[in-house]
C-alpha positions as YAML, in Angstrom:
chain: A
units: angstrom
residues:
- id: 1
  name: MET
  ca: [-0.05, -0.20, 0.05]
- id: 2
  name: ILE
  ca: [1.43, 3.23, -0.96]
- id: 3
  name: ILE
  ca: [-0.86, 6.09, -0.29]
- id: 4
  name: ASN
  ca: [0.28, 10.42, -0.96]
- id: 5
  name: ILE
  ca: [-1.70, 11.72, 2.56]
- id: 6
  name: ALA
  ca: [-0.63, 15.77, 1.34]
- id: 7
  name: GLN
  ca: [-2.81, 15.40, -1.85]
- id: 8
  name: GLY
  ca: [-5.35, 17.32, -2.49]
- id: 9
  name: HIS
  ca: [-3.46, 19.78, 0.56]
- id: 10
  name: GLN
  ca: [-2.90, 23.21, -1.62]
- id: 11
  name: VAL
  ca: [0.05, 24.13, 1.04]
- id: 12
  name: PHE
  ca: [3.58, 24.53, 1.45]
- id: 13
  name: THR
  ca: [4.75, 20.64, 0.93]
- id: 14
  name: SER
  ca: [6.45, 17.60, -0.74]
- id: 15
  name: ASN
  ca: [4.27, 14.67, -1.56]
- id: 16
  name: ALA
  ca: [4.24, 12.57, 1.55]
- id: 17
  name: PHE
  ca: [3.91, 8.71, 0.84]
- id: 18
  name: LEU
  ca: [2.80, 6.54, 3.77]
- id: 19
  name: VAL
  ca: [3.92, 2.90, 2.44]
- id: 20
  name: ALA
  ca: [2.14, 0.40, 4.36]
- id: 21
  name: PRO
  ca: [3.17, -4.01, 3.99]
- id: 22
  name: ASP
  ca: [1.00, -5.87, 1.90]
- id: 23
  name: GLY
  ca: [-2.31, -7.66, 3.82]
- id: 24
  name: ASN
  ca: [-1.11, -11.15, 4.17]
- id: 25
  name: ASP
  ca: [2.01, -9.95, 3.91]
- id: 26
  name: ASP
  ca: [3.14, -12.29, 7.44]
- id: 27
  name: THR
  ca: [6.87, -10.77, 6.90]
- id: 28
  name: ASP
  ca: [8.89, -8.28, 8.53]
- id: 29
  name: GLY
  ca: [7.19, -6.04, 6.81]
- id: 30
  name: ARG
  ca: [7.51, -1.55, 7.93]
- id: 31
  name: THR
  ca: [5.12, 1.19, 8.18]
- id: 32
  name: VAL
  ca: [7.12, 3.68, 6.41]
- id: 33
  name: ILE
  ca: [6.47, 7.47, 6.43]
- id: 34
  name: VAL
  ca: [8.62, 8.93, 3.19]
- id: 35
  name: ASP
  ca: [9.14, 12.02, 3.84]
- id: 36
  name: PRO
  ca: [6.03, 13.99, 5.94]
- id: 37
  name: GLY
  ca: [5.72, 16.96, 3.71]
- id: 38
  name: ASN
  ca: [4.92, 20.37, 5.34]
- id: 39
  name: GLU
  ca: [1.93, 23.14, 6.68]
- id: 40
  name: PHE
  ca: [-1.12, 20.14, 6.57]
- id: 41
  name: ASP
  ca: [-1.75, 17.50, 9.54]
- id: 42
  name: ALA
  ca: [-0.29, 15.21, 8.47]
- id: 43
  name: VAL
  ca: [-1.04, 12.72, 12.19]
- id: 44
  name: ALA
  ca: [-4.78, 13.13, 10.70]
- id: 45
  name: GLU
  ca: [-4.31, 11.45, 7.59]
- id: 46
  name: VAL
  ca: [-2.13, 8.21, 8.51]
- id: 47
  name: ARG
  ca: [-4.73, 8.07, 11.20]
- id: 48
  name: GLU
  ca: [-6.72, 7.45, 8.14]
- id: 49
  name: HIS
  ca: [-5.14, 4.46, 7.07]
- id: 50
  name: VAL
  ca: [-2.59, 2.74, 9.76]
- id: 51
  name: THR
  ca: [-2.53, 3.32, 13.59]
- id: 52
  name: ASP
  ca: [1.18, 3.22, 14.00]
- id: 53
  name: VAL
  ca: [4.15, 3.70, 11.94]
- id: 54
  name: ASP
  ca: [7.41, 2.86, 12.18]
- id: 55
  name: ALA
  ca: [9.72, 4.75, 11.00]
- id: 56
  name: VAL
  ca: [10.28, 7.89, 8.73]
- id: 57
  name: VAL
  ca: [11.92, 8.31, 6.16]
- id: 58
  name: LEU
  ca: [13.65, 11.43, 4.04]
- id: 59
  name: THR
  ca: [14.64, 11.30, 0.82]
- id: 60
  name: HIS
  ca: [15.78, 14.78, 1.67]
- id: 61
  name: THR
  ca: [15.51, 17.32, 4.04]
- id: 62
  name: HIS
  ca: [14.27, 20.73, 2.92]
- id: 63
  name: SER
  ca: [11.89, 22.02, 4.67]
- id: 64
  name: ASP
  ca: [8.64, 21.14, 2.41]
- id: 65
  name: HIS
  ca: [9.35, 17.24, 2.27]
- id: 66
  name: VAL
  ca: [10.55, 18.00, 6.71]
- id: 67
  name: GLY
  ca: [8.56, 20.40, 8.06]
- id: 68
  name: ASN
  ca: [5.41, 17.26, 9.72]
- id: 69
  name: VAL
  ca: [8.93, 15.67, 11.20]
- id: 70
  name: ALA
  ca: [8.49, 16.21, 14.40]
- id: 71
  name: THR
  ca: [5.09, 15.96, 14.82]
- id: 72
  name: VAL
  ca: [4.86, 12.91, 12.68]
- id: 73
  name: SER
  ca: [8.19, 10.60, 15.25]
- id: 74
  name: GLU
  ca: [6.65, 12.37, 18.12]
- id: 75
  name: ALA
  ca: [2.68, 11.33, 16.82]
- id: 76
  name: PHE
  ca: [3.67, 7.48, 16.96]
- id: 77
  name: ASP
  ca: [7.20, 7.18, 18.68]
- id: 78
  name: ALA
  ca: [9.16, 6.48, 14.66]
- id: 79
  name: ASP
  ca: [13.08, 7.15, 14.56]
- id: 80
  name: VAL
  ca: [13.13, 9.17, 11.75]
- id: 81
  name: TRP
  ca: [15.93, 7.51, 9.26]
- id: 82
  name: GLY
  ca: [17.81, 10.18, 6.18]
- id: 83
  name: PHE
  ca: [21.58, 10.13, 4.88]
- id: 84
  name: ASP
  ca: [23.44, 12.98, 7.46]
- id: 85
  name: PRO
  ca: [23.43, 11.48, 10.81]
- id: 86
  name: ASP
  ca: [24.18, 14.98, 11.33]
- id: 87
  name: HIS
  ca: [21.29, 16.56, 10.39]
- id: 88
  name: GLU
  ca: [18.97, 18.00, 13.42]
- id: 89
  name: LEU
  ca: [16.60, 15.32, 12.32]
- id: 90
  name: VAL
  ca: [17.89, 12.67, 11.24]
- id: 91
  name: ASP
  ca: [18.07, 9.63, 13.59]
- id: 92
  name: HIS
  ca: [19.02, 7.40, 11.80]
- id: 93
  name: ALA
  ca: [21.83, 6.90, 8.61]
- id: 94
  name: ILE
  ca: [20.74, 5.75, 6.00]
- id: 95
  name: PRO
  ca: [24.34, 4.44, 3.49]
- id: 96
  name: ASP
  ca: [24.65, 4.98, -0.31]
- id: 97
  name: GLU
  ca: [24.32, 1.62, -0.84]
- id: 98
  name: GLY
  ca: [22.15, 0.50, 2.14]
- id: 99
  name: THR
  ca: [18.43, -1.80, 2.54]
- id: 100
  name: VAL
  ca: [15.65, 0.07, 4.35]
- id: 101
  name: ARG
  ca: [12.58, -2.11, 4.29]
- id: 102
  name: MET
  ca: [9.04, 0.20, 4.04]
- id: 103
  name: GLY
  ca: [5.97, -1.29, 2.87]
- id: 104
  name: SER
  ca: [6.78, -5.06, 2.35]
- id: 105
  name: HIS
  ca: [10.26, -4.15, 0.64]
- id: 106
  name: ASP
  ca: [13.90, -3.88, 0.92]
- id: 107
  name: TYR
  ca: [14.87, -0.90, -0.83]
- id: 108
  name: LEU
  ca: [18.21, 0.19, -2.41]
- id: 109
  name: ALA
  ca: [19.07, 3.86, -1.12]
- id: 110
  name: VAL
  ca: [20.69, 5.90, -4.07]
- id: 111
  name: HIS
  ca: [23.07, 8.65, -3.15]
- id: 112
  name: THR
  ca: [21.70, 11.13, -5.43]
- id: 113
  name: PRO
  ca: [23.43, 14.75, -4.89]
- id: 114
  name: GLY
  ca: [22.13, 17.46, -7.80]
- id: 115
  name: HIS
  ca: [19.37, 19.35, -6.17]
- id: 116
  name: LYS
  ca: [20.77, 18.39, -2.31]
- id: 117
  name: ASP
  ca: [23.47, 16.93, -1.12]
- id: 118
  name: ASP
  ca: [22.45, 14.58, 1.49]
- id: 119
  name: HIS
  ca: [19.21, 13.19, -1.07]
- id: 120
  name: LEU
  ca: [18.31, 10.08, -2.08]
- id: 121
  name: CYS
  ca: [16.56, 7.57, -3.75]
- id: 122
  name: PHE
  ca: [14.30, 4.29, -3.28]
- id: 123
  name: TYR
  ca: [14.52, 1.91, -5.62]
- id: 124
  name: ALA
  ca: [13.15, -1.88, -4.72]
- id: 125
  name: ARG
  ca: [13.87, -4.10, -7.76]
- id: 126
  name: ASP
  ca: [11.60, -7.14, -7.43]
- id: 127
  name: PRO
  ca: [7.75, -4.85, -6.68]
- id: 128
  name: GLY
  ca: [9.22, -2.05, -9.53]
- id: 129
  name: ILE
  ca: [8.74, 0.69, -7.09]
- id: 130
  name: LEU
  ca: [10.76, 4.07, -6.69]
- id: 131
  name: PHE
  ca: [11.10, 6.89, -5.06]
- id: 132
  name: ALA
  ca: [12.44, 9.51, -6.58]
- id: 133
  name: GLY
  ca: [12.14, 12.30, -4.40]
- id: 134
  name: ASP
  ca: [12.63, 15.87, -6.25]
- id: 135
  name: LEU
  ca: [15.13, 13.85, -9.18]
- id: 136
  name: VAL
  ca: [13.26, 13.86, -11.48]
- id: 137
  name: PHE
  ca: [9.96, 14.15, -12.00]
- id: 138
  name: ALA
  ca: [7.13, 13.12, -14.75]
- id: 139
  name: ASN
  ca: [7.60, 14.23, -18.41]
- id: 140
  name: GLY
  ca: [11.06, 14.25, -18.03]
- id: 141
  name: SER
  ca: [11.29, 17.61, -15.60]
- id: 142
  name: PHE
  ca: [14.27, 17.47, -13.21]
- id: 143
  name: GLY
  ca: [14.68, 18.36, -9.12]
- id: 144
  name: ARG
  ca: [15.30, 22.54, -9.69]
- id: 145
  name: THR
  ca: [19.91, 23.26, -9.32]
- id: 146
  name: ASP
  ca: [19.32, 26.47, -8.46]
- id: 147
  name: LEU
  ca: [19.26, 26.23, -4.92]
- id: 148
  name: ALA
  ca: [22.19, 26.40, -2.43]
- id: 149
  name: GLU
  ca: [23.83, 22.65, -2.31]
- id: 150
  name: GLY
  ca: [22.27, 22.90, -5.98]
- id: 151
  name: ASN
  ca: [24.16, 21.73, -8.99]
- id: 152
  name: ARG
  ca: [23.46, 20.45, -12.30]
- id: 153
  name: GLU
  ca: [26.27, 18.09, -13.43]
- id: 154
  name: THR
  ca: [25.62, 16.38, -9.71]
- id: 155
  name: LEU
  ca: [22.17, 16.13, -11.06]
- id: 156
  name: ILE
  ca: [22.75, 15.05, -14.34]
- id: 157
  name: HIS
  ca: [25.65, 12.50, -12.78]
- id: 158
  name: SER
  ca: [23.05, 11.61, -10.30]
- id: 159
  name: ILE
  ca: [20.64, 10.71, -12.89]
- id: 160
  name: ASP
  ca: [22.73, 8.57, -14.95]
- id: 161
  name: CYS
  ca: [23.68, 7.14, -11.56]
- id: 162
  name: LEU
  ca: [20.14, 6.09, -11.48]
- id: 163
  name: LEU
  ca: [19.96, 5.51, -14.45]
- id: 164
  name: ASP
  ca: [22.40, 2.66, -14.25]
- id: 165
  name: ILE
  ca: [20.09, 0.67, -12.10]
- id: 166
  name: LEU
  ca: [16.70, 0.83, -12.82]
- id: 167
  name: HIS
  ca: [15.44, -1.91, -14.58]
- id: 168
  name: GLU
  ca: [13.28, -1.70, -17.88]
- id: 169
  name: ASP
  ca: [10.79, -3.79, -15.91]
- id: 170
  name: LEU
  ca: [10.41, 0.03, -12.85]
- id: 171
  name: ARG
  ca: [6.29, -0.65, -12.28]
- id: 172
  name: GLU
  ca: [5.57, 3.17, -10.73]
- id: 173
  name: MET
  ca: [8.19, 6.35, -9.06]
- id: 174
  name: HIS
  ca: [7.31, 8.38, -6.95]
- id: 175
  name: THR
  ca: [8.34, 12.01, -7.27]
- id: 176
  name: GLY
  ca: [8.24, 14.57, -4.48]
- id: 177
  name: HIS
  ca: [6.71, 16.67, -6.45]
- id: 178
  name: GLY
  ca: [3.52, 15.61, -9.56]
- id: 179
  name: PRO
  ca: [2.08, 12.73, -10.35]
- id: 180
  name: SER
  ca: [3.54, 9.42, -9.50]
- id: 181
  name: VAL
  ca: [3.88, 7.82, -12.91]
- id: 182
  name: THR
  ca: [2.92, 4.49, -13.19]
- id: 183
  name: ARG
  ca: [2.85, 3.79, -16.62]
- id: 184
  name: GLU
  ca: [6.87, 3.62, -18.61]
- id: 185
  name: PRO
  ca: [8.69, 5.25, -15.74]
- id: 186
  name: ARG
  ca: [11.78, 4.19, -16.31]
- id: 187
  name: ARG
  ca: [11.38, 6.65, -19.84]
- id: 188
  name: HIS
  ca: [10.15, 9.27, -18.19]
- id: 189
  name: VAL
  ca: [13.94, 9.50, -15.75]
- id: 190
  name: GLU
  ca: [15.27, 8.76, -18.91]
- id: 191
  name: ALA
  ca: [14.20, 12.07, -20.91]
- id: 192
  name: ALA
  ca: [14.50, 14.08, -17.22]
- id: 193
  name: ALA
  ca: [18.67, 13.41, -17.99]
- id: 194
  name: GLN
  ca: [18.67, 13.79, -21.38]
- id: 195
  name: ALA
  ca: [16.24, 17.33, -19.82]
- id: 196
  name: ALA
  ca: [18.79, 18.93, -17.77]
- id: 197
  name: ARG
  ca: [21.76, 18.09, -20.68]
- id: 198
  name: SER
  ca: [19.80, 19.90, -22.39]
- id: 199
  name: MET
  ca: [18.43, 23.34, -20.75]
- id: 200
  name: PRO
  ca: [20.31, 26.31, -20.48]
...
């Protein structure tokens, strides 16, 4: 189960994904929030679907992605995981090529700077699911690089590295903003790589 709990909120927020185990999962599945978003009642939204959260996982620490971290973490007594353990919101580090259990699947963490230095994408090969954060978006859009820590060449390199990992049968791409992609999502990542090279 993957639900964007920020959907419909017209505020300064990223998408915020609740990832829960399948109903028939008898293994060690974990209920996780990927980026709790900002400026809406994320706790109430989560409780519409589940009673507990095991962890908060961050793609990166821009304010629109992490504004709700404190309230969500406190409400569910959930530790926060991200790339940079020195960041005040992060309890535990996720290293490049580390593994994170979210829902019923293990996700590979891929360090993808260029939009922000601590940016991670999360990819589960077997179900074909990617959480792309603000690296790439639907229709070949890509993360802005005009903010602090942004760098276009670094972003292009990160997209290329992600493409090296992604299989052709990628089924779902969930992004930090805009719609998720469920039809040929890898093509959208390829288009983002091309657009990032060609746009001034």
